[in-house]
Coordinates of C-alpha atoms in Angstrom, one line a residue:
Chain A
M1 CA 19.9 3.2 63.8
T2 CA 16.5 1.1 63.3
E3 CA 14.6 0.9 60.1
L4 CA 11.9 2.9 58.4
V5 CA 8.1 0.7 58.8
S6 CA 5.4 1.4 56.4
V7 CA 2.0 1.2 58.5
I8 CA -1.0 0.9 55.0
V9 CA -4.1 1.7 56.3
P10 CA -6.9 1.4 53.2
V11 CA -9.5 3.2 55.7
Y12 CA -13.4 3.3 54.7
N13 CA -15.8 3.8 57.0
G14 CA -14.0 2.7 60.3
G15 CA -17.0 4.4 62.4
H16 CA -15.7 4.0 66.3
Y17 CA -13.5 1.4 65.9
L18 CA -11.1 3.4 63.4
E19 CA -9.7 5.6 66.6
Q20 CA -8.9 2.4 68.1
C21 CA -7.0 0.9 65.5
I22 CA -4.9 4.8 65.0
D23 CA -4.3 4.3 68.8
S24 CA -3.0 0.0 68.8
I25 CA -1.1 1.4 65.6
L26 CA 1.0 5.1 67.2
K27 CA 1.3 2.8 70.1
Q28 CA 4.0 0.3 68.6
S29 CA 6.7 -0.3 70.7
Y30 CA 8.5 0.3 67.7
T31 CA 8.6 3.7 66.8
H32 CA 10.7 4.1 63.7
I33 CA 7.0 4.2 61.2
E34 CA 5.1 6.2 59.5
V35 CA 1.4 5.7 59.3
L36 CA -0.4 6.0 55.6
L37 CA -4.0 6.6 56.2
I38 CA -5.5 6.4 52.5
D39 CA -9.7 7.4 52.9
D40 CA -10.9 6.1 50.2
G41 CA -13.8 8.4 50.5
S42 CA -15.5 7.9 53.3
T43 CA -18.9 9.4 54.1
D44 CA -19.2 8.9 58.0
G45 CA -16.4 11.5 59.5
S46 CA -14.1 9.0 59.6
S47 CA -12.1 11.6 56.8
E48 CA -12.0 13.8 59.3
L49 CA -10.5 11.4 62.0
C50 CA -7.7 10.5 59.5
D51 CA -6.8 15.0 59.6
K52 CA -7.2 15.4 62.6
Y53 CA -4.1 12.3 63.2
S54 CA -2.1 13.8 61.4
R55 CA -2.1 16.9 62.7
Q56 CA -1.5 15.5 66.2
D57 CA 1.0 13.2 65.0
D58 CA 3.8 14.0 62.5
R59 CA 4.3 10.0 61.2
V60 CA 1.2 10.1 60.2
I61 CA -0.2 10.6 56.3
T62 CA -3.7 11.3 54.9
I63 CA -4.4 10.6 52.0
H64 CA -8.4 11.2 50.5
Q65 CA -9.1 9.6 47.3
N66 CA -12.5 9.1 45.9
N67 CA -14.5 5.6 46.4
L68 CA -11.7 3.2 44.8
G69 CA -11.6 0.3 46.7
S70 CA -9.5 -0.9 48.9
A71 CA -6.9 -2.5 45.8
C72 CA -6.5 0.8 44.7
A73 CA -6.4 1.8 48.4
R74 CA -3.6 -0.8 49.1
N75 CA -2.0 0.0 45.5
T76 CA -1.6 3.9 47.1
G77 CA 0.1 3.4 50.0
I78 CA 2.3 1.2 48.4
S79 CA 3.7 3.4 45.7
L80 CA 3.8 6.5 48.6
A81 CA 5.1 3.9 51.3
K82 CA 9.1 5.5 52.3
G83 CA 9.8 3.0 54.7
K84 CA 11.6 -0.3 53.1
F85 CA 9.3 -2.4 55.0
V86 CA 5.9 -2.5 55.0
T87 CA 2.9 -4.0 56.6
F88 CA -1.0 -3.7 56.1
V89 CA -3.5 -3.1 58.9
D90 CA -7.1 -3.2 58.5
C91 CA -9.2 0.1 59.4
D92 CA -11.5 -1.3 61.9
D93 CA -8.7 -4.3 63.3
I94 CA -6.5 -3.0 65.4
I95 CA -2.7 -4.8 66.7
L96 CA -1.3 -5.8 70.0
D97 CA 2.3 -3.2 71.7
N98 CA 4.6 -5.2 70.0
F99 CA 3.2 -6.2 66.7
V100 CA 6.0 -4.6 64.5
E101 CA 8.5 -5.0 66.9
D102 CA 8.4 -8.6 67.3
L103 CA 7.6 -9.1 63.1
Y104 CA 10.8 -6.6 62.4
G105 CA 13.3 -9.0 65.2
A106 CA 12.2 -11.9 63.5
L107 CA 12.9 -10.1 60.1
Q108 CA 15.7 -9.6 60.7
Q109 CA 17.2 -12.3 62.5
Y110 CA 16.2 -14.9 59.9
Q111 CA 17.1 -12.5 57.1
A112 CA 13.1 -12.8 55.7
D113 CA 11.0 -11.6 53.1
I114 CA 8.2 -11.9 54.3
V115 CA 6.9 -12.4 59.3
V116 CA 3.4 -14.2 59.4
S117 CA 1.8 -13.0 62.3
N118 CA -1.1 -14.9 64.0
Y119 CA -3.7 -13.4 64.9
Y120 CA -7.2 -13.7 67.4
K121 CA -11.3 -12.7 66.0
Y122 CA -13.8 -10.8 68.3
S123 CA -17.3 -11.3 66.5
E124 CA -19.5 -7.7 67.3
Y125 CA -22.6 -10.6 67.1
D126 CA -21.8 -13.0 70.2
S127 CA -19.5 -9.9 71.3
N128 CA -16.7 -13.5 72.1
F129 CA -13.1 -13.3 71.2
Y130 CA -12.1 -16.1 69.3
F131 CA -8.2 -17.7 69.4
H132 CA -6.8 -20.0 67.8
N133 CA -5.4 -23.0 68.5
L134 CA -2.0 -22.6 69.7
H135 CA -0.4 -25.4 70.2
K136 CA 3.0 -24.5 69.2
C137 CA 2.6 -21.3 70.4
D138 CA 5.2 -18.2 70.4
L139 CA 7.5 -20.3 67.6
I140 CA 9.1 -19.3 64.6
E141 CA 8.9 -21.2 61.8
V142 CA 11.2 -20.8 59.0
L143 CA 9.8 -21.6 55.8
T144 CA 10.1 -22.0 52.3
P145 CA 7.5 -20.5 49.5
E146 CA 6.4 -24.2 49.7
Q147 CA 6.2 -24.9 52.6
A148 CA 3.8 -21.6 53.4
L149 CA 1.6 -22.6 50.4
A150 CA 0.5 -25.1 52.5
Y151 CA 0.2 -23.4 55.1
Q152 CA -2.0 -22.3 53.5
C153 CA -4.1 -25.0 52.4
D154 CA -4.3 -25.6 56.1
I155 CA -7.4 -24.6 56.7
E156 CA -8.5 -27.1 59.8
Q157 CA -5.2 -26.8 61.6
H158 CA -6.4 -22.6 61.5
I159 CA -3.6 -22.0 60.2
G160 CA -4.0 -21.0 57.5
M161 CA -6.4 -17.8 56.8
S162 CA -2.6 -16.3 58.4
F163 CA -1.6 -17.4 55.3
I164 CA -4.3 -16.2 53.4
T165 CA -4.9 -12.4 54.8
I166 CA -2.7 -9.0 53.1
W167 CA -2.4 -7.9 56.8
G168 CA -1.0 -9.9 60.4
K169 CA 2.5 -9.7 58.1
L170 CA 5.2 -7.5 57.1
Y171 CA 6.7 -7.3 53.5
K172 CA 9.9 -6.1 52.4
K173 CA 8.9 -3.5 49.9
D174 CA 10.2 -5.0 47.6
L175 CA 8.5 -7.3 46.9
F176 CA 5.5 -4.8 45.6
D177 CA 8.0 -3.6 42.3
V178 CA 6.0 -6.8 41.2
V179 CA 2.8 -7.6 42.3
K180 CA 0.0 -4.5 42.5
F181 CA -3.8 -5.3 44.1
P182 CA -6.0 -6.3 41.4
E183 CA -8.2 -3.3 41.3
N184 CA -11.5 -5.3 39.6
F185 CA -11.6 -8.1 42.5
M186 CA -13.7 -7.6 45.0
I187 CA -11.2 -10.4 46.6
D188 CA -7.1 -9.6 46.9
D189 CA -6.0 -12.0 49.9
E190 CA -6.9 -15.0 46.9
I191 CA -4.9 -13.4 44.4
V192 CA -2.6 -11.7 46.2
T193 CA -0.9 -13.3 49.3
H194 CA 0.2 -16.6 47.4
K195 CA 2.6 -14.6 44.4
L196 CA 4.6 -12.3 47.1
F197 CA 5.6 -16.0 48.5
L198 CA 6.5 -17.3 45.2
M199 CA 8.1 -14.1 44.8
S200 CA 10.3 -14.7 48.2
E201 CA 13.4 -16.8 49.4
T202 CA 12.4 -16.8 52.9
I203 CA 9.3 -16.5 54.7
V204 CA 8.9 -16.3 59.1
L205 CA 5.9 -17.6 61.0
V206 CA 5.8 -15.6 64.8
N207 CA 3.3 -17.6 66.1
K208 CA 1.9 -15.0 68.5
N209 CA -1.4 -13.6 68.5
N210 CA -0.4 -10.1 67.2
Y211 CA -3.2 -9.4 65.3
L212 CA -7.0 -8.2 66.1
Y213 CA -8.9 -8.9 63.2
R214 CA -12.4 -8.1 64.3
I215 CA -15.9 -9.4 62.4
R216 CA -18.7 -6.9 62.4
P217 CA -22.0 -7.0 60.1
N218 CA -21.2 -4.5 56.9
S219 CA -17.6 -5.2 56.7
V220 CA -16.1 -5.1 53.9
M221 CA -15.2 -9.0 54.5
T222 CA -19.0 -9.8 55.0
E223 CA -20.6 -8.2 52.9
H224 CA -22.6 -9.8 50.4
S225 CA -24.1 -8.0 48.5
H226 CA -22.8 -9.0 44.8
P227 CA -22.1 -12.9 45.5
I228 CA -22.2 -14.0 42.1
K229 CA -19.2 -10.9 41.3
K230 CA -17.8 -12.9 45.1
I231 CA -17.4 -16.4 43.9
E232 CA -16.8 -16.3 40.0
D233 CA -13.4 -13.4 41.7
T234 CA -12.9 -16.7 44.3
V235 CA -12.9 -18.8 40.6
R236 CA -10.5 -16.9 39.3
A237 CA -8.3 -16.2 42.1
F238 CA -7.5 -19.9 42.4
E239 CA -7.3 -20.2 38.3
I240 CA -4.8 -17.2 38.5
K241 CA -3.1 -19.3 41.8
L242 CA -2.6 -22.9 41.4
T243 CA -1.0 -21.0 37.2
D244 CA 1.4 -18.7 39.0
M245 CA 1.8 -22.4 41.3
V246 CA 2.6 -24.4 37.6
L247 CA 4.4 -21.8 36.2
A248 CA 7.1 -21.7 39.7
N249 CA 7.4 -25.2 39.8
I250 CA 5.9 -25.5 42.7
P251 CA 3.0 -28.5 43.5
I252 CA 0.2 -28.2 43.1
D253 CA -1.4 -30.6 45.1
L254 CA -2.8 -29.4 48.3
M255 CA -4.2 -26.6 47.2
G256 CA -6.1 -27.9 44.1
R257 CA -7.5 -30.6 46.9
R258 CA -8.1 -26.8 49.0
F259 CA -9.7 -25.4 45.2
G260 CA -12.4 -28.5 44.4
Y261 CA -13.6 -28.5 48.4
I262 CA -14.3 -24.1 47.8
L263 CA -16.0 -25.3 44.5
Y264 CA -18.4 -27.7 46.8
D265 CA -19.1 -25.1 49.5
L266 CA -19.9 -22.4 46.1
R267 CA -21.8 -24.6 44.1
N268 CA -23.4 -25.1 47.5
A269 CA -23.9 -21.7 48.6
L270 CA -25.7 -21.2 44.6
E271 CA -28.1 -24.0 45.3
Q272 CA -29.3 -23.2 49.0
H273 CA -28.2 -19.6 49.2
I274 CA -28.5 -17.6 45.6
H275 CA -31.4 -16.7 44.6
N276 CA -32.0 -18.8 41.0
G277 CA -28.4 -19.3 41.9
K278 CA -28.4 -22.4 39.2
D279 CA -29.0 -20.4 36.7
Y280 CA -26.0 -18.4 36.1
A281 CA -22.6 -19.9 33.9
I282 CA -20.7 -19.9 36.8
Y283 CA -22.8 -23.3 38.6
N284 CA -22.3 -25.4 35.1
V285 CA -18.4 -24.3 35.2
I286 CA -18.3 -25.1 38.7
C287 CA -20.0 -28.7 38.3
Q288 CA -18.1 -29.4 35.2
R289 CA -14.5 -29.0 37.5
I290 CA -16.2 -30.7 40.4
T291 CA -17.2 -33.8 38.4
W292 CA -13.8 -33.1 37.1
F293 CA -12.6 -33.6 41.1
E294 CA -14.2 -36.4 41.8
K295 CA -11.9 -38.5 39.8
Y296 CA -8.9 -37.1 40.0
I297 CA -9.6 -37.6 44.5
Q298 CA -9.8 -41.1 42.9
K299 CA -7.0 -41.8 41.6
N300 CA -5.0 -40.5 44.3
Chain B
M1 CA -34.8 -45.6 12.9
S2 CA -31.8 -43.7 13.1
D3 CA -30.8 -40.8 15.9
L4 CA -31.7 -36.7 16.0
I5 CA -29.3 -34.4 14.3
S6 CA -29.9 -30.8 16.2
V7 CA -28.5 -28.3 13.9
I8 CA -27.6 -25.2 15.9
V9 CA -27.4 -21.3 13.2
P10 CA -26.8 -18.3 14.8
V11 CA -28.0 -16.2 12.5
Y12 CA -26.5 -12.4 12.4
N13 CA -27.2 -10.5 9.3
V14 CA -25.2 -12.9 6.8
E15 CA -28.2 -12.3 3.8
N16 CA -25.1 -12.6 1.2
Y17 CA -24.9 -16.5 2.5
L18 CA -27.4 -17.3 4.6
R19 CA -28.9 -19.0 1.6
E20 CA -25.7 -20.8 0.7
C21 CA -25.7 -22.2 4.5
L22 CA -29.7 -23.7 5.2
D23 CA -28.9 -25.1 1.8
S24 CA -26.4 -27.2 2.5
I25 CA -27.8 -28.3 5.4
I26 CA -31.7 -29.0 4.1
N27 CA -29.3 -31.3 0.9
Q28 CA -27.6 -32.9 4.2
T29 CA -27.8 -36.5 2.8
Y30 CA -28.1 -37.6 7.2
Q31 CA -31.8 -36.5 7.2
H32 CA -33.2 -37.0 10.5
L33 CA -32.6 -33.6 11.3
E34 CA -33.6 -30.7 13.0
I35 CA -32.3 -27.2 12.1
I36 CA -32.4 -24.3 14.7
L37 CA -31.2 -20.7 13.3
I38 CA -31.7 -17.9 16.6
D39 CA -31.9 -15.2 14.5
D40 CA -29.9 -12.9 17.2
G41 CA -31.2 -9.7 16.3
S42 CA -30.5 -9.4 12.8
T43 CA -31.6 -6.0 11.1
D44 CA -30.8 -7.1 7.0
S45 CA -33.0 -9.7 5.4
S46 CA -31.4 -12.3 7.4
G47 CA -35.2 -13.2 9.9
N48 CA -37.2 -12.4 6.2
I49 CA -34.6 -15.8 5.1
C50 CA -35.6 -17.4 8.1
D51 CA -38.8 -17.4 7.7
E52 CA -39.2 -18.2 4.6
Y53 CA -36.4 -21.9 4.8
A54 CA -38.9 -22.7 7.8
K55 CA -42.4 -22.5 5.8
K56 CA -41.1 -24.3 2.9
D57 CA -39.0 -27.5 5.1
S58 CA -40.6 -28.7 8.6
R59 CA -37.4 -29.5 10.2
I60 CA -36.8 -25.7 10.3
V61 CA -37.1 -24.1 13.9
V62 CA -36.7 -20.0 13.7
A63 CA -36.0 -18.4 17.2
H64 CA -36.0 -14.7 17.0
R65 CA -34.2 -12.5 20.1
D66 CA -33.0 -9.1 20.7
N67 CA -29.1 -9.3 19.1
K68 CA -26.8 -10.5 22.3
G69 CA -24.2 -11.9 20.4
V70 CA -23.1 -15.8 18.9
S71 CA -22.0 -17.0 22.5
G72 CA -25.4 -16.6 23.4
A73 CA -27.8 -17.5 20.5
R74 CA -25.5 -20.8 20.2
N75 CA -26.6 -21.7 24.8
V76 CA -30.4 -20.5 22.8
G77 CA -29.9 -23.1 20.0
I78 CA -28.5 -25.6 23.2
E79 CA -31.9 -25.3 25.6
L80 CA -34.3 -25.0 23.1
S81 CA -32.4 -28.7 20.5
K82 CA -34.6 -32.3 21.2
G83 CA -31.1 -34.0 19.2
D84 CA -29.3 -37.1 20.0
Y85 CA -26.3 -35.4 18.6
I86 CA -25.9 -31.2 18.0
T87 CA -23.2 -29.8 15.4
F88 CA -23.2 -26.2 15.5
V89 CA -23.0 -23.9 11.9
D90 CA -21.8 -20.0 11.5
S91 CA -24.4 -18.7 9.4
D92 CA -22.1 -17.8 7.1
D93 CA -20.4 -20.8 6.3
A94 CA -21.7 -23.7 4.6
I95 CA -21.6 -27.9 4.8
H96 CA -20.6 -30.3 2.8
E97 CA -23.6 -32.6 2.0
Q98 CA -21.9 -36.0 3.9
F99 CA -21.0 -34.2 6.9
L100 CA -22.8 -35.1 9.1
E101 CA -23.7 -38.2 7.7
K102 CA -19.6 -39.3 7.9
L103 CA -19.5 -37.8 11.3
Y104 CA -22.7 -40.1 12.5
D105 CA -20.7 -42.9 11.0
A106 CA -18.1 -43.0 12.7
I107 CA -19.0 -41.9 16.9
K108 CA -21.6 -45.2 15.6
Q109 CA -18.5 -47.3 14.2
Y110 CA -16.3 -45.9 17.5
N111 CA -18.6 -45.4 19.9
V112 CA -17.5 -42.6 20.8
N113 CA -19.2 -39.1 21.4
I114 CA -17.1 -36.5 19.7
A115 CA -17.4 -35.7 15.5
V116 CA -14.2 -34.3 14.1
S117 CA -14.7 -32.6 10.6
N118 CA -11.0 -31.2 8.9
Y119 CA -12.2 -27.5 7.4
Y120 CA -11.2 -25.9 4.2
V121 CA -11.1 -22.0 4.4
Y122 CA -12.7 -19.0 1.5
N123 CA -11.0 -15.5 1.9
E124 CA -13.3 -12.9 1.1
M125 CA -10.3 -11.2 1.5
D126 CA -8.1 -12.8 -2.2
N127 CA -11.6 -14.5 -3.4
L128 CA -9.5 -17.3 -2.8
F129 CA -10.5 -21.3 -1.4
Y130 CA -7.7 -22.4 1.1
Y131 CA -7.5 -26.2 2.2
H132 CA -4.9 -27.9 4.5
H133 CA -2.9 -30.2 2.9
V134 CA -4.4 -33.6 4.3
K135 CA -2.5 -36.4 4.9
N136 CA -4.7 -39.5 5.4
E137 CA -7.8 -40.6 4.7
G138 CA -10.5 -42.0 6.5
V139 CA -10.9 -42.2 9.9
S140 CA -8.4 -41.8 13.0
L141 CA -9.4 -42.2 16.9
F142 CA -8.1 -39.9 18.7
N143 CA -7.0 -39.5 22.7
H144 CA -6.3 -36.6 25.6
N145 CA -3.0 -37.5 24.7
D146 CA -3.7 -36.5 20.5
F147 CA -5.9 -33.8 21.3
L148 CA -3.1 -31.6 23.2
Y149 CA -0.8 -32.7 20.2
H150 CA -1.7 -31.3 17.6
L151 CA -2.9 -28.0 19.3
F152 CA -0.2 -27.2 20.6
K153 CA 1.2 -28.2 17.4
Q154 CA -1.2 -25.8 15.1
D155 CA -1.4 -28.7 13.0
E156 CA -4.2 -28.8 10.0
I157 CA -5.8 -31.2 12.1
G158 CA -5.3 -28.7 15.5
L159 CA -6.5 -25.8 13.5
A160 CA -9.4 -27.3 12.5
L161 CA -10.2 -29.1 16.9
G162 CA -9.9 -25.7 18.1
L163 CA -13.2 -25.3 16.2
S164 CA -16.3 -25.2 17.4
C165 CA -17.3 -25.9 14.2
G166 CA -17.0 -28.5 11.7
K167 CA -18.2 -31.6 15.2
L168 CA -20.5 -33.3 15.7
Y169 CA -21.6 -33.6 19.6
A170 CA -23.4 -35.9 22.2
R171 CA -25.6 -34.6 23.2
E172 CA -24.8 -35.4 26.7
L173 CA -21.9 -33.1 26.8
F174 CA -24.0 -30.0 26.8
D175 CA -24.9 -30.8 30.2
L176 CA -22.6 -28.6 32.1
I177 CA -21.3 -27.2 29.1
R178 CA -22.4 -23.4 28.1
F179 CA -21.0 -20.5 26.3
P180 CA -19.7 -18.4 27.6
L181 CA -21.1 -14.9 27.3
G182 CA -19.3 -11.6 27.0
R183 CA -16.4 -13.0 26.2
V184 CA -14.4 -12.6 23.0
H185 CA -12.3 -16.2 22.2
E186 CA -15.9 -18.8 23.9
D187 CA -14.0 -20.8 21.4
T188 CA -10.4 -21.4 23.5
I189 CA -13.4 -21.6 26.0
V190 CA -15.1 -24.5 25.8
V191 CA -14.0 -26.3 23.1
H192 CA -10.8 -28.1 26.0
K193 CA -14.2 -29.2 27.9
L194 CA -15.8 -30.9 26.1
F195 CA -12.8 -32.7 25.0
L196 CA -11.7 -32.8 28.2
S197 CA -15.1 -34.5 29.3
V198 CA -14.4 -37.0 26.9
E199 CA -12.1 -40.2 26.9
Q200 CA -11.6 -40.2 22.9
F201 CA -13.1 -39.1 19.8
V202 CA -13.0 -39.3 16.0
F203 CA -11.4 -36.9 12.9
V204 CA -12.6 -37.3 9.9
H205 CA -10.0 -36.9 7.0
R206 CA -12.6 -35.1 5.0
V207 CA -12.4 -31.3 4.7
D208 CA -16.5 -30.5 4.5
Y209 CA -16.8 -27.7 7.0
L210 CA -16.1 -24.7 4.4
Y211 CA -15.7 -21.7 7.8
R212 CA -15.4 -18.3 6.0
K213 CA -12.6 -15.7 6.6
H214 CA -13.5 -11.8 6.3
S215 CA -11.7 -8.8 6.0
N216 CA -9.4 -8.9 9.3
S217 CA -10.3 -8.1 11.9
I218 CA -9.8 -4.3 12.7
M219 CA -8.6 -2.9 17.0
N220 CA -10.0 -0.4 17.0
S221 CA -10.0 0.6 20.7
T222 CA -7.2 0.4 23.3
D223 CA -10.1 -1.5 26.0
K224 CA -11.0 -3.5 23.9
L225 CA -7.3 -4.7 23.0
I226 CA -7.5 -5.3 26.7
K227 CA -10.3 -7.1 26.7
R228 CA -9.4 -9.1 24.2
L229 CA -5.6 -10.0 25.0
S230 CA -7.4 -10.3 28.2
D231 CA -10.2 -12.5 27.8
L232 CA -7.0 -15.1 25.9
C233 CA -4.6 -15.1 28.9
I234 CA -7.7 -16.0 31.2
A235 CA -8.8 -18.6 28.9
H236 CA -5.6 -20.3 28.8
E237 CA -5.2 -20.0 32.4
E238 CA -9.1 -21.5 33.3
K239 CA -7.6 -24.5 30.4
I240 CA -4.7 -24.7 32.8
V241 CA -6.0 -25.3 35.9
D242 CA -9.0 -27.6 34.0
M243 CA -6.8 -29.3 33.3
L244 CA -4.8 -30.8 36.8
L245 CA -8.3 -30.7 38.3
R246 CA -8.3 -33.5 35.4
N247 CA -5.1 -35.0 36.1
M248 CA -3.5 -33.8 32.7
D249 CA -0.1 -33.5 32.3
V250 CA 0.4 -29.7 31.8
E251 CA 4.2 -29.6 30.4
E252 CA 3.6 -28.7 26.7
M253 CA 0.5 -26.2 27.8
L254 CA 2.4 -24.3 29.6
N255 CA 5.2 -23.9 27.2
Y256 CA 1.9 -22.6 24.5
F257 CA 1.5 -20.5 27.2
I258 CA 4.4 -18.5 28.0
G259 CA 3.7 -18.5 24.0
V260 CA 0.1 -16.7 24.2
L261 CA 1.6 -14.8 27.5
N262 CA 4.4 -13.2 24.9
F263 CA 1.9 -12.2 22.6
C264 CA -0.1 -11.0 25.0
K265 CA 2.7 -7.9 27.3
Y266 CA 3.9 -7.6 23.6
N267 CA 0.5 -6.2 22.0
L268 CA -0.7 -4.3 25.3
E269 CA 3.5 -2.9 25.6
I270 CA 2.5 -1.4 21.5
A271 CA -0.5 -0.4 22.7
D272 CA 0.1 1.9 25.6
A273 CA -1.6 -0.1 27.8
T274 CA 0.9 -1.4 30.6
N275 CA -0.8 0.2 33.6
T276 CA -3.3 -2.1 33.3
D277 CA -4.6 -5.5 35.5
V278 CA -4.1 -7.8 33.3
Y279 CA -0.5 -6.6 31.8
F280 CA 0.5 -6.7 35.8
N281 CA -0.2 -10.4 36.1
I282 CA 1.1 -11.5 32.9
C283 CA 4.6 -9.9 34.0
Y284 CA 3.9 -11.7 37.1
K285 CA 3.4 -15.3 35.1
L286 CA 6.3 -14.5 33.1
K287 CA 9.0 -14.4 36.0
C288 CA 7.5 -16.8 38.2
Y289 CA 8.6 -18.5 35.0
E290 CA 11.8 -17.2 34.3
D291 CA 12.7 -17.3 37.2
N292 CA 12.3 -20.4 37.7
K293 CA 14.4 -21.7 34.9

């Protein structure tokens, strides 16, 4: 007897990608799933499409809510999920047929709390697929929370993003008893994923390209309509993350460095891409911290 | 020629206290001052009192603006200041006539960028003065460890360190540091950044700053309470991250932080505000800490 896996899809104006997304979930080789479509006030016909799917397949449940943001949609999904395990799929992405089967298998085999999958990208800008350099292709790695967080800092090896995103992972649902998605932030991955790792004992990486992440114009990930808020939230995310790690007695050297380098990126964004970016209070905070960080890396 | 000191005074509806405050500033024994009064949209006669003083003392500059809060007013003062050193005086407080002279002398003698004075409290609720029991006299030279030691111990020195008033700062410390807008606990957020920016500072063991305490502010809404407690947690998280980036040991700070988290958790529970992001973050952090003990 297999166990129920809840697939949570926050839906906001998925357009013609939504159909591909839901189809890819419904044809999973692992069939014991429920699909929770949390329609976050879509205005492009996605709502009706969700309803159509829930009429056709009784594994699909659609919830409509006012446009409250993806974090709230994820929290709604968690509160309704009946599975012992959950995964998140963004509504313009696709999972490969073996996604749930591979992750569930690894989770059982290693008694893991979280299984992380690798992913590949499709860019709508240039119609190209982007693959990470899978030097350890198909390998399974068993990790501690500390190692998983070290991977979050491994951006250059391109495996880092797999450890940062909310999607592309299978979680024991009870991890979410103590972790909620904060609803007033423009980013959730950098604030939440590490919290789930820290509450885990065993994390497993399945180094397979089982998740297709789509980069498209105007998707939530590439939207810059509130650039200052996004910069402030990024800084806050790392404050939350670093203090969580310190409290959990995890060394912060790598994450501190990553934060330091992100501060340079944010400073550049404020200086070069945002009108009067230097006039915002966050600019001074970032510059002050860079001066400290530079002393820090000189010493170490 | 001695250095110019900018005295920054945010003014908001303090007509009963303002003259005492301004008299204490213009009567300083250290006289090379510019006195910047930021009238923050006062609706009583405070604005007129500012103008009246500006007429009789040419060192006084007055800026009137719409009410935007004490942090913004101080920032305006920083922008306008031309001094080599800066001090903040709240407009319902007062300073001893030798306040600036003693702080300035200590800064010069020890070649540092911050000098701190002790303070005493006048409590409007019982009309009593409260003095800290000051054991030392003279001047102490402190470093970061001393700063943190006293701050966490919350002794009389630590309490004085936690305020942005009652200190003399080199102007250059404010090249990158400003008071945060729209957030409470502005002193908690800013003061540690100033102290982390210097290697050493001096503490002048004199009670030269009079801090006036009004009736206890009452939390009149749950939203305000949530905002207050949330800001308090954020201020401490920022402080820890600043210390980490500054390569400092945060162990003592964590014990203090756990106390702050428990305080906030308790108050959020009493206010029945447990379904909030700040409450989840606090519970999560306490669990991280407990699990790891």
